[in-house]
Tab-separated table of C-alpha atoms and ligand atoms in Angstrom:
chain	number	residue	atom	x	y	z
O	1	MET	CA	20.334	4.238	23.918
O	2	MET	CA	20.068	8.007	24.207
O	3	GLY	CA	20.723	8.431	20.513
O	4	LEU	CA	17.916	6.049	19.708
O	5	LEU	CA	15.530	7.870	21.928
O	6	ILE	CA	16.043	11.153	20.176
O	7	GLU	CA	14.764	9.572	16.995
O	8	SER	CA	11.365	8.807	18.347
O	9	GLN	CA	9.419	11.968	18.040
O	10	LYS	CA	6.339	10.269	19.345
O	11	GLU	CA	7.852	10.056	22.749
O	12	ASN	CA	8.291	13.780	22.762
O	13	GLU	CA	4.737	14.157	21.761
O	14	VAL	CA	3.472	11.932	24.540
O	15	LYS	CA	5.596	13.825	27.003
O	16	TRP	CA	4.479	17.162	25.700
O	17	THR	CA	0.884	16.186	25.758
O	18	LEU	CA	1.210	14.891	29.277
O	19	GLU	CA	2.852	18.106	30.308
O	20	SER	CA	0.156	20.179	28.732
O	21	ILE	CA	-2.452	18.053	30.466
O	22	ALA	CA	-0.762	18.405	33.826
O	23	TRP	CA	-0.563	22.124	33.255
O	24	TYR	CA	-4.175	22.250	32.208
O	25	ARG	CA	-5.201	20.359	35.329
O	26	VAL	CA	-3.261	22.722	37.524
O	27	THR	CA	-4.707	25.854	35.973
O	28	GLU	CA	-8.146	24.340	36.154
O	29	MET	CA	-7.690	23.486	39.810
O	30	LEU	CA	-6.385	26.931	40.576
O	31	SER	CA	-9.286	28.587	38.856
O	32	ARG	CA	-11.714	26.447	40.837
O	33	ARG	CA	-9.736	27.051	44.014
O	34	LYS	CA	-9.524	23.399	44.878
O	35	PRO	CA	-7.831	22.611	48.189
O	36	TRP	CA	-4.055	22.372	47.955
O	37	HIS	CA	-3.869	18.704	48.904
O	38	CYS	CA	-6.089	17.895	45.968
O	39	MET	CA	-3.744	19.781	43.660
O	40	ALA	CA	-0.742	18.085	45.156
O	41	LYS	CA	-2.332	14.697	44.677
O	42	GLY	CA	-3.041	15.481	41.043
O	43	LEU	CA	0.487	16.695	40.451
O	44	ILE	CA	2.127	13.707	42.098
O	45	LEU	CA	-0.105	11.326	40.222
O	46	GLY	CA	0.642	13.153	36.983
O	47	CYS	CA	4.402	13.060	37.565
O	48	LEU	CA	4.387	9.398	38.505
O	49	LEU	CA	2.392	8.442	35.475
O	50	THR	CA	4.504	10.566	33.159
O	51	GLY	CA	7.660	8.933	34.464
O	52	PHE	CA	6.169	5.476	34.274
O	53	LEU	CA	4.929	5.980	30.738
O	54	LEU	CA	8.219	7.356	29.471
O	55	LEU	CA	10.194	4.581	31.062
O	56	LEU	CA	7.962	1.915	29.614
O	57	TYR	CA	7.926	3.643	26.306
O	58	SER	CA	11.643	4.049	25.894
O	59	TYR	CA	12.273	0.404	26.693
O	60	ALA	CA	9.614	-1.057	24.509
O	61	ILE	CA	9.638	1.054	21.373
O	62	ALA	CA	13.003	2.556	20.612
O	63	PRO	CA	15.030	-0.548	19.702
O	64	SER	CA	12.440	-2.061	17.409
O	65	GLN	CA	11.880	1.255	15.639
O	66	VAL	CA	15.545	1.551	14.853
O	67	ALA	CA	15.702	-2.021	13.653
O	68	MET	CA	12.836	-1.322	11.303
O	69	ALA	CA	14.247	1.943	10.032
O	70	LYS	CA	17.114	0.057	8.435
O	71	ALA	CA	14.771	-1.839	6.176
O	72	SER	CA	14.298	0.670	3.423
O	73	THR	CA	14.989	-1.297	0.261
O	74	PRO	CA	12.400	-0.575	-2.421
O	75	SER	CA	9.579	-3.037	-2.740
O	76	ARG	CA	7.570	-4.245	-5.685
O	77	CYS	CA	3.928	-4.928	-5.226
O	78	SER	CA	3.417	-6.533	-8.586
O	79	SER	CA	1.362	-9.601	-7.847
O	80	PRO	CA	-1.994	-8.624	-6.432
O	81	PRO	CA	-3.775	-11.166	-4.245
O	82	THR	CA	-5.995	-13.474	-6.263
O	83	LEU	CA	-9.690	-13.019	-5.817
O	84	PRO	CA	-11.899	-15.889	-4.751
O	85	ALA	CA	-13.711	-17.021	-7.872
O	86	ASN	CA	-17.147	-16.487	-6.432
O	87	ILE	CA	-16.936	-12.730	-5.899
O	88	THR	CA	-18.439	-11.199	-8.975
O	89	LYS	CA	-20.787	-8.380	-9.660
O	90	GLY	CA	-21.977	-7.496	-13.088
O	91	SER	CA	-19.015	-6.875	-15.295
O	92	CYS	CA	-16.495	-5.635	-12.770
O	93	TRP	CA	-14.435	-7.062	-9.963
O	94	PRO	CA	-14.525	-5.444	-6.577
O	95	LYS	CA	-11.295	-3.576	-6.027
O	96	LEU	CA	-9.404	-4.688	-2.983
O	97	ASP	CA	-6.367	-2.432	-2.944
O	98	ILE	CA	-7.107	0.886	-1.342
O	99	VAL	CA	-5.156	3.732	0.161
O	100	PHE	CA	-7.364	5.994	2.213
O	101	MET	CA	-5.569	9.154	3.202
O	102	LYS	CA	-7.438	9.789	6.460
O	103	THR	CA	-7.750	13.512	7.018
O	104	HIS	CA	-8.707	14.952	10.416
O	105	LYS	CA	-12.227	16.013	11.368
O	106	THR	CA	-13.831	15.050	8.058
O	107	ALA	CA	-16.100	12.075	8.883
O	108	SER	CA	-13.083	9.916	8.153
O	109	SER	CA	-13.741	7.612	11.120
O	110	THR	CA	-16.993	6.578	9.534
O	111	LEU	CA	-15.133	5.687	6.359
O	112	LEU	CA	-12.519	3.839	8.374
O	113	ASN	CA	-15.251	1.620	9.747
O	114	ILE	CA	-16.426	0.882	6.213
O	115	LEU	CA	-12.888	-0.081	5.188
O	116	PHE	CA	-12.338	-2.230	8.264
O	117	ARG	CA	-15.513	-4.161	7.536
O	118	PHE	CA	-14.664	-4.598	3.884
O	119	GLY	CA	-11.142	-5.741	4.673
O	120	GLN	CA	-12.402	-8.231	7.210
O	121	LYS	CA	-15.014	-9.581	4.841
O	122	HIS	CA	-12.400	-10.248	2.159
O	123	ARG	CA	-9.586	-11.157	4.546
O	124	LEU	CA	-7.411	-8.369	3.220
O	125	LYS	CA	-4.038	-7.382	4.518
O	126	PHE	CA	-3.984	-4.037	6.300
O	127	ALA	CA	-0.875	-1.971	6.840
O	128	PHE	CA	-1.294	-0.969	10.470
O	129	PRO	CA	0.861	1.158	12.702
O	130	SER	CA	2.296	-0.307	15.855
O	131	GLY	CA	1.515	0.817	19.378
O	132	TYR	CA	-0.607	3.779	18.318
O	133	ASN	CA	-3.566	4.240	16.053
O	134	ASP	CA	-1.658	6.511	13.649
O	135	PHE	CA	1.554	6.387	11.661
O	136	ASN	CA	3.588	8.616	13.923
O	137	TYR	CA	1.587	11.699	12.978
O	138	PRO	CA	2.581	14.545	12.532
O	139	SER	CA	5.822	13.094	11.159
O	140	PHE	CA	5.726	12.034	7.536
O	141	PHE	CA	4.691	8.507	6.706
O	142	LYS	CA	7.500	5.973	6.361
O	143	ARG	CA	7.036	2.374	5.329
O	144	SER	CA	9.137	1.276	8.281
O	145	LEU	CA	6.338	2.476	10.562
O	146	VAL	CA	4.089	-0.330	9.375
O	147	HIS	CA	3.743	-3.048	11.951
O	148	ASN	CA	5.999	-6.025	11.194
O	149	TYR	CA	7.158	-4.489	7.946
O	150	GLN	CA	9.625	-6.522	5.926
O	151	PRO	CA	11.219	-5.233	2.718
O	152	GLY	CA	9.079	-6.177	-0.235
O	153	ASP	CA	5.859	-6.398	1.793
O	154	CYS	CA	2.680	-5.505	0.005
O	155	PHE	CA	-0.650	-4.557	1.537
O	156	ASN	CA	-4.256	-4.231	0.426
O	157	ILE	CA	-5.439	-1.411	2.635
O	158	ILE	CA	-3.720	1.543	4.300
O	159	CYS	CA	-6.140	3.786	6.125
O	160	ASN	CA	-4.849	5.161	9.441
O	161	HIS	CA	-3.995	8.770	10.149
O	162	MET	CA	-0.698	9.822	8.654
O	163	ARG	CA	1.022	12.797	7.178
O	164	PHE	CA	0.937	11.739	3.564
O	165	TYR	CA	4.151	10.861	1.796
O	166	TYR	CA	3.287	9.536	-1.615
O	167	SER	CA	6.356	7.534	-2.621
O	168	GLU	CA	6.494	5.712	0.707
O	169	VAL	CA	2.814	4.823	0.607
O	170	ARG	CA	2.981	3.933	-3.078
O	171	SER	CA	5.684	1.357	-2.461
O	172	LEU	CA	3.440	-0.651	-0.164
O	173	VAL	CA	0.478	-1.265	-2.472
O	174	ALA	CA	-0.257	-2.745	-5.889
O	175	PRO	CA	0.296	-0.430	-8.880
O	176	ASN	CA	-3.422	-0.248	-9.548
O	177	ALA	CA	-4.435	0.441	-5.954
O	178	THR	CA	-7.115	3.084	-5.601
O	179	PHE	CA	-6.218	6.255	-3.720
O	180	ILE	CA	-8.996	8.099	-1.966
O	181	THR	CA	-9.359	10.883	0.559
O	182	VAL	CA	-12.016	13.138	2.008
O	183	LEU	CA	-12.131	16.925	2.365
O	184	ARG	CA	-14.433	19.271	4.193
O	185	ASP	CA	-15.338	22.934	3.992
O	186	PRO	CA	-12.264	24.379	5.715
O	187	ALA	CA	-14.213	26.872	7.828
O	188	HIS	CA	-16.237	24.092	9.447
O	189	LEU	CA	-13.213	21.857	9.629
O	190	PHE	CA	-11.406	24.623	11.464
O	191	GLU	CA	-14.256	24.978	13.939
O	192	SER	CA	-14.238	21.234	14.547
O	193	SER	CA	-10.487	21.067	14.931
O	194	PHE	CA	-10.449	24.069	17.242
O	195	HIS	CA	-13.000	22.385	19.450
O	196	TYR	CA	-11.326	18.986	19.392
O	197	PHE	CA	-7.645	19.885	19.525
O	198	GLY	CA	-7.710	23.423	20.949
O	199	LEU	CA	-6.635	22.265	24.363
O	200	VAL	CA	-3.465	20.591	23.110
O	201	VAL	CA	-2.376	23.684	21.186
O	202	PRO	CA	-0.731	25.756	23.924
O	203	PHE	CA	-1.059	29.147	22.248
O	204	THR	CA	-4.864	28.901	22.574
O	205	TRP	CA	-4.500	28.977	26.358
O	206	LYS	CA	-3.929	32.720	26.107
O	207	LEU	CA	-7.388	33.185	24.654
O	208	THR	CA	-9.895	34.469	27.135
O	209	GLY	CA	-13.629	34.868	27.131
O	210	HIS	CA	-16.507	32.604	26.317
O	211	ASN	CA	-16.022	32.278	22.577
O	212	LYS	CA	-12.345	31.553	22.089
O	213	LEU	CA	-12.843	30.676	18.464
O	214	ALA	CA	-14.319	34.086	17.652
O	215	LYS	CA	-11.574	35.756	19.632
O	216	PHE	CA	-8.914	33.872	17.717
O	217	LEU	CA	-10.460	34.646	14.350
O	218	GLN	CA	-10.624	38.353	15.129
O	219	ASP	CA	-6.868	38.503	14.821
O	220	PRO	CA	-5.351	35.068	14.184
O	221	ASN	CA	-1.828	36.367	13.679
O	222	ARG	CA	-1.815	37.822	17.144
O	223	TYR	CA	-2.220	34.387	18.738
O	224	TYR	CA	-0.955	31.987	16.132
O	225	ASN	CA	2.613	30.813	16.183
O	226	PRO	CA	3.539	28.523	13.286
O	227	ARG	CA	6.275	26.952	15.351
O	228	GLY	CA	4.009	26.448	18.354
O	229	PHE	CA	3.400	22.919	19.553
O	230	ASN	CA	0.603	21.247	17.555
O	231	ALA	CA	0.027	24.507	15.634
O	232	TYR	CA	-0.859	22.730	12.378
O	233	TYR	CA	-4.178	21.638	13.864
O	234	LEU	CA	-5.335	25.224	13.570
O	235	HIS	CA	-4.025	26.284	10.187
O	236	ASN	CA	-4.719	24.610	6.830
O	237	LEU	CA	-4.920	21.174	8.385
O	238	LEU	CA	-5.923	19.519	5.105
O	239	PHE	CA	-2.839	20.836	3.366
O	240	PHE	CA	-0.741	19.644	6.243
O	241	ASP	CA	-2.261	16.158	6.339
O	242	LEU	CA	-1.782	15.790	2.602
O	243	GLY	CA	1.907	16.346	3.160
O	244	TYR	CA	2.280	19.966	2.063
O	245	ASN	CA	3.489	23.077	3.796
O	246	ASN	CA	0.466	24.503	5.573
O	247	GLU	CA	2.167	27.879	5.954
O	248	LEU	CA	2.677	28.544	2.243
O	249	ASP	CA	1.802	31.972	0.954
O	250	PRO	CA	-1.590	31.484	-0.755
O	251	ARG	CA	-0.288	33.469	-3.746
O	252	SER	CA	2.610	31.098	-4.296
O	253	PRO	CA	2.474	29.158	-7.574
O	254	GLN	CA	3.215	26.040	-5.539
O	255	VAL	CA	-0.337	26.039	-4.239
O	256	ALA	CA	-1.810	25.242	-7.636
O	257	GLU	CA	0.925	22.668	-8.248
O	258	HIS	CA	0.090	20.860	-5.044
O	259	ILE	CA	-3.597	20.864	-5.799
O	260	LEU	CA	-2.909	19.430	-9.220
O	261	GLU	CA	-0.729	16.771	-7.663
O	262	VAL	CA	-3.539	15.728	-5.339
O	263	GLU	CA	-5.791	15.508	-8.365
O	264	GLN	CA	-3.302	13.264	-10.167
O	265	ARG	CA	-2.654	10.999	-7.221
O	266	PHE	CA	-6.147	10.468	-5.885
O	267	HIS	CA	-8.788	8.659	-7.856
O	268	LEU	CA	-11.569	10.010	-5.734
O	269	VAL	CA	-11.671	13.010	-3.417
O	270	MET	CA	-14.818	12.784	-1.347
O	271	LEU	CA	-16.549	15.623	0.464
O	272	GLN	CA	-17.792	15.382	4.011
O	273	GLU	CA	-20.746	17.645	3.203
O	274	TYR	CA	-21.891	15.190	0.542
O	275	PHE	CA	-20.927	12.035	2.282
O	276	ASP	CA	-23.662	9.848	0.825
O	277	GLU	CA	-23.015	11.037	-2.721
O	278	SER	CA	-19.315	10.441	-2.072
O	279	LEU	CA	-19.978	6.881	-0.966
O	280	VAL	CA	-22.056	6.206	-4.057
O	281	LEU	CA	-19.160	7.411	-6.214
O	282	LEU	CA	-16.823	5.249	-4.150
O	283	LYS	CA	-19.005	2.198	-4.575
O	284	GLU	CA	-19.046	2.769	-8.318
O	285	LEU	CA	-15.292	3.309	-8.503
O	286	LEU	CA	-14.489	0.221	-6.444
O	287	CYS	CA	-17.245	-1.948	-7.842
O	288	TRP	CA	-18.606	-2.651	-4.379
O	289	GLU	CA	-22.057	-3.669	-3.138
O	290	LEU	CA	-24.487	-1.361	-1.400
O	291	GLU	CA	-23.996	-3.460	1.725
O	292	ASP	CA	-20.318	-2.492	1.781
O	293	ILE	CA	-20.993	1.218	2.186
O	294	LEU	CA	-23.715	1.106	4.847
O	295	TYR	CA	-22.764	3.118	7.898
O	296	PHE	CA	-23.736	4.804	11.137
O	297	LYS	CA	-22.126	8.157	11.773
O	298	LEU	CA	-19.141	7.571	14.022
O	299	ASN	CA	-17.148	10.059	16.054
O	300	ALA	CA	-19.790	12.756	15.606
O	301	ARG	CA	-20.164	15.586	18.068
O	302	ARG	CA	-23.242	16.402	20.083
O	303	ALA	CA	-25.097	19.150	18.178
O	304	SER	CA	-25.007	21.479	21.179
O	305	ALA	CA	-21.197	21.334	21.175
O	306	VAL	CA	-20.938	22.656	17.638
O	307	SER	CA	-20.596	26.425	17.381
O	308	PRO	CA	-22.288	27.402	14.161
O	309	LEU	CA	-20.026	29.470	11.978
O	310	THR	CA	-22.069	32.023	10.185
O	311	GLY	CA	-21.569	35.196	8.214
O	312	GLU	CA	-18.513	37.105	9.262
O	313	LEU	CA	-17.024	34.284	11.323
O	314	TYR	CA	-17.371	31.831	8.458
O	315	ARG	CA	-15.664	34.282	6.152
O	316	ARG	CA	-12.821	34.818	8.594
O	317	ALA	CA	-12.327	31.086	9.136
O	318	THR	CA	-12.206	30.557	5.373
O	319	ASP	CA	-9.747	33.404	4.988
O	320	TRP	CA	-7.514	32.098	7.721
O	321	ASN	CA	-7.422	28.667	6.061
O	322	LYS	CA	-6.879	30.039	2.609
O	323	LEU	CA	-4.826	27.123	1.273
O	324	ASP	CA	-7.446	24.617	2.320
O	325	ALA	CA	-10.134	26.864	0.873
O	326	LEU	CA	-8.398	26.807	-2.514
O	327	LEU	CA	-8.017	23.052	-2.281
O	328	TYR	CA	-11.640	22.598	-1.318
O	329	ARG	CA	-12.882	24.893	-4.037
O	330	HIS	CA	-11.033	22.877	-6.642
O	331	PHE	CA	-12.320	19.516	-5.479
O	332	ASN	CA	-15.831	20.751	-4.854
O	333	ALA	CA	-15.956	21.637	-8.521
O	334	SER	CA	-14.471	18.343	-9.701
O	335	PHE	CA	-16.795	16.435	-7.388
O	336	TRP	CA	-19.857	17.858	-9.059
O	337	ARG	CA	-18.439	17.112	-12.474
O	338	LYS	CA	-18.145	13.492	-11.351
O	339	VAL	CA	-21.711	13.506	-10.114
O	340	GLU	CA	-22.782	14.957	-13.459
O	341	ALA	CA	-20.943	12.195	-15.309
O	342	PHE	CA	-22.499	9.593	-13.029
O	343	GLY	CA	-25.946	11.014	-13.758
O	344	ARG	CA	-27.868	13.311	-11.424
O	345	GLU	CA	-30.988	11.205	-11.537
O	346	ARG	CA	-29.123	7.990	-10.924
O	347	MET	CA	-27.226	9.625	-8.081
O	348	ALA	CA	-30.454	10.735	-6.427
O	349	GLN	CA	-31.799	7.199	-6.624
O	350	GLU	CA	-28.663	5.595	-5.253
O	351	VAL	CA	-28.434	8.087	-2.402
O	352	ALA	CA	-32.059	7.400	-1.560
O	353	SER	CA	-31.477	3.652	-1.387
O	354	LEU	CA	-28.339	4.108	0.705
O	355	ARG	CA	-30.289	6.249	3.176
O	356	ARG	CA	-33.165	3.793	3.224
O	357	GLU	CA	-30.813	0.901	3.990
O	358	ASN	CA	-28.985	2.888	6.667
O	359	LYS	CA	-32.338	3.652	8.309
O	360	ARG	CA	-33.273	0.013	8.133
O	361	MET	CA	-30.007	-0.982	9.808
O	362	GLU	CA	-30.611	1.652	12.474
O	363	ARG	CA	-33.947	0.074	13.293
O	364	ILE	CA	-32.341	-3.364	13.395
O	365	CYS	CA	-29.253	-2.479	15.420
O	366	ILE	CA	-29.534	0.619	17.508
O	367	ASP	CA	-31.217	1.038	20.817
O	368	GLY	CA	-33.467	4.069	20.543
O	369	GLU	CA	-32.390	4.376	16.909
O	370	HIS	CA	-30.054	7.284	17.567
O	371	ALA	CA	-26.623	8.140	18.941
O	372	VAL	CA	-26.234	8.924	22.654
O	373	ASP	CA	-23.910	10.851	24.964
O	374	ALA	CA	-20.811	9.106	26.251
O	375	LYS	CA	-22.269	8.782	29.736
O	376	ASP	CA	-25.218	6.845	28.352
O	377	ILE	CA	-23.147	4.288	26.470
O	378	GLU	CA	-23.433	1.067	28.387
O	379	LYS	CA	-20.578	-1.006	27.008
O	380	PRO	CA	-17.006	0.258	27.414
O	381	SER	CA	-16.235	-1.533	24.155
O	382	LEU	CA	-18.465	0.977	22.384
O	383	GLN	CA	-17.046	4.118	24.045
O	384	PRO	CA	-15.505	6.444	21.489
O	385	TRP	CA	-12.235	8.272	22.079
O	386	GLN	CA	-12.948	11.749	23.444
O	387	ALA	CA	-11.320	15.120	22.944
O	388	MET	CA	-9.280	16.430	25.828
O	389	GLY	CA	-11.378	18.102	28.484
O	390	ALA	CA	-14.806	17.505	26.943
O	391	LYS	CA	-16.926	14.460	26.393
O	392	THR	CA	-18.893	15.595	23.402
O	393	ILE	CA	-18.403	12.688	21.009
O	394	LEU	CA	-21.471	10.505	20.703
O	395	GLY	CA	-21.710	6.736	20.520
O	396	TYR	CA	-24.285	3.957	20.369
O	397	ASN	CA	-25.990	1.266	22.377
O	398	LEU	CA	-26.951	-1.894	20.562
O	399	LYS	CA	-30.415	-3.353	20.873
O	400	LYS	CA	-30.654	-6.154	23.383
O	401	HIS	CA	-32.058	-8.593	20.892
O	402	ILE	CA	-30.716	-8.586	17.382
O	403	SER	CA	-31.451	-11.446	15.050
O	404	HIS	CA	-28.493	-13.720	14.502
O	405	GLN	CA	-28.234	-12.703	10.860
O	406	TYR	CA	-27.414	-9.081	11.762
O	407	ASP	CA	-25.672	-9.594	15.044
O	408	GLN	CA	-22.109	-9.298	13.738
O	409	LEU	CA	-22.779	-6.564	11.215
O	410	CYS	CA	-24.520	-4.394	13.830
O	411	ARG	CA	-21.714	-4.781	16.293
O	412	LYS	CA	-19.080	-3.930	13.710
O	413	MET	CA	-20.956	-0.906	12.450
O	414	VAL	CA	-21.002	0.732	15.890
O	415	THR	CA	-17.504	-0.235	17.012
O	416	PRO	CA	-15.217	2.826	17.369
O	417	ASP	CA	-11.915	2.644	15.503
O	418	ILE	CA	-9.619	1.985	18.477
O	419	GLN	CA	-11.637	-1.043	19.530
O	420	TYR	CA	-12.044	-2.196	15.953
O	421	MET	CA	-8.305	-2.058	15.390
O	422	THR	CA	-7.783	-4.130	18.497
O	423	GLU	CA	-10.206	-6.662	17.097
O	424	LEU	CA	-8.178	-6.698	13.875
O	425	GLY	CA	-5.139	-7.655	15.906
O	426	VAL	CA	-3.352	-4.308	16.186
O	427	ASN	CA	-1.323	-3.749	19.302
O	428	LEU	CA	-2.337	-0.329	20.596
O	429	TRP	CA	-0.700	-0.383	23.945
O	430	VAL	CA	0.437	3.241	23.998
O	431	THR	CA	-2.977	4.489	22.942
O	432	LYS	CA	-4.651	2.289	25.526
O	433	LEU	CA	-2.313	3.227	28.328
O	434	TRP	CA	-2.993	6.833	27.519
O	435	TRP	CA	-6.708	6.097	27.622
O	436	TYR	CA	-6.444	4.636	31.134
O	437	ILE	CA	-4.352	7.527	32.359
O	438	ARG	CA	-6.935	9.951	31.075
O	439	MET	CA	-9.646	7.950	32.768
O	440	LEU	CA	-7.721	8.089	36.042
O	441	LEU	CA	-7.089	11.815	35.792
O	442	GLN	CA	-10.557	12.360	34.413
O	443	ILE	CA	-9.497	14.478	31.480
Q	1	NAG	C1	-17.132	-17.946	-1.657
Q	1	NAG	O1	-17.084	-19.330	-1.546
Q	1	NAG	C2	-16.661	-19.798	-0.293
Q	1	NAG	C3	-16.552	-21.321	-0.361
Q	1	NAG	O2	-17.287	-21.863	-1.390
Q	1	NAG	C4	-17.664	-19.354	0.767
Q	1	NAG	O3	-17.246	-19.796	2.052
Q	1	NAG	C5	-17.713	-17.831	0.762
Q	1	NAG	O4	-18.690	-17.395	1.687
Q	1	NAG	C6	-18.064	-17.342	-0.620
Q	1	NAG	N1	-17.958	-15.890	-0.632
Q	1	NAG	C7	-18.905	-15.111	-1.130
Q	1	NAG	C8	-18.658	-13.648	-1.036
Q	1	NAG	O5	-19.920	-15.531	-1.666
Q	2	NAG	C1	-4.547	-4.917	-10.854
Q	2	NAG	O1	-3.517	-5.237	-11.758
Q	2	NAG	C2	-3.292	-6.619	-11.919
Q	2	NAG	C3	-2.151	-6.775	-12.867
Q	2	NAG	O2	-1.053	-6.060	-12.393
Q	2	NAG	C4	-4.555	-7.318	-12.433
Q	2	NAG	O3	-4.334	-8.698	-12.519
Q	2	NAG	C5	-5.682	-7.039	-11.492
Q	2	NAG	O4	-6.885	-7.581	-11.990
Q	2	NAG	C6	-5.864	-5.552	-11.290
Q	2	NAG	N1	-6.888	-5.325	-10.304
Q	2	NAG	C7	-7.887	-4.483	-10.499
Q	2	NAG	C8	-8.858	-4.410	-9.406
Q	2	NAG	O5	-7.989	-3.837	-11.520
Q	3	NAG	C1	-19.601	23.533	-3.843
Q	3	NAG	O1	-20.174	23.448	-5.119
Q	3	NAG	C2	-21.576	23.560	-5.126
Q	3	NAG	C3	-22.069	23.305	-6.533
Q	3	NAG	O2	-21.368	24.033	-7.477
Q	3	NAG	C4	-21.976	24.942	-4.623
Q	3	NAG	O3	-23.375	25.045	-4.581
Q	3	NAG	C5	-21.417	25.114	-3.216
Q	3	NAG	O4	-21.655	26.423	-2.753
Q	3	NAG	C6	-19.909	24.864	-3.187
Q	3	NAG	N1	-19.481	24.872	-1.813
Q	3	NAG	C7	-18.464	25.622	-1.396
Q	3	NAG	C8	-18.184	25.592	0.052
Q	3	NAG	O5	-17.783	26.272	-2.139
């Protein structure tokens, strides 16, 4: 049993996170000089919950994970699912086999929602993780992590967070599956990641002062420790997510090789800054309908919680994430070549109709026609997952009366990914348990 436990890195992660939370709570309490009995209560509660979670976890997960790990015979996904005869559009067939490499902090939750809806509409087979909403991130993807995986299994859509491992992913989808991903200007991505994950990266706790981000960027090497827990969140996160070494020397010839590899493996690399243009290119590539790419921004932060990165700070953030900057520069250029090939004029028209339709859906679905703070979201089923220690992610309230025709679509479009995955039948018990614990501890 002990040997099995060592294998599951996730458990370590849960434990570590819990420990960092407990520690965070204690330091917070100390700094606010809360009465000792309050601290003691928090600590006892924290310890009890940690113990309970670990116990539950080790019993429920370890054996099945080991059983699945044995199943590593290669699979052939040669017979794609047959399309219903009535789905046609012009001269092309909508493509149903998609791998979305979901990067962090890049509007990827919005795209996830689009994929969930499309998959549901066409009754596609998703490869989902089990227990959590990611594939054991930050460990590399393994096919055995897919829920109920049997050797030879083939899936239509893979789209949850993972650390990319091409050959493993490749083996689970049809040979002509479309690979897509999304990138973002690394300076802004860094700011977002720092805000969202900063608290679970212990070396940031040393940072003092009001603007920790600026402090860090003044001399990153003074604070950064590549072996620190969760360190990858704050250094070339795109490179890391895509499965490469995020600590490579930017002058290494491997950098260009990796970038080229991404180019060869992915049919479309979208950009968060040009999300609508990206979706139009996606729609074209996959032969989808406009309806398929409609969206409301999900998992977005309140504007006041975004620290604008300008001038010197922007330059420093770009410098610090040099590998991602090189990656982004490459795909920014290829993106605009694709737009050029698509036709600038045509692109402008398609973007305009996408925005018009999104606006129309907003008027149909959303109460007040805009996103609201977490505390103003009425239904728990529409509460988004929040970063540790701050409730800055916005969500939506649906209108009270929505015509029957749009009822389902509206609800799906505003459903955060955790709840949507539950609806799609994924067992997320660890994620949910963690959610309740956080609610209890109010973190
Ligand atoms: C295809 O046909 C089936 C049965 O005739 C129908 O239920 C389904 O809605 C149709 N799908 C589309 C996309 O038109
Ligand atoms: C994928 O390839 C199969 C043959 O292997 C073909 O029948 C199918 O139409 C292709 N799908 C797309 C969307 O190109
Ligand atoms: C991306 O490319 C566009 C068009 O060439 C350019 O205007 C923009 O500055 C580039 N963005 C970055 C962050 O390099």
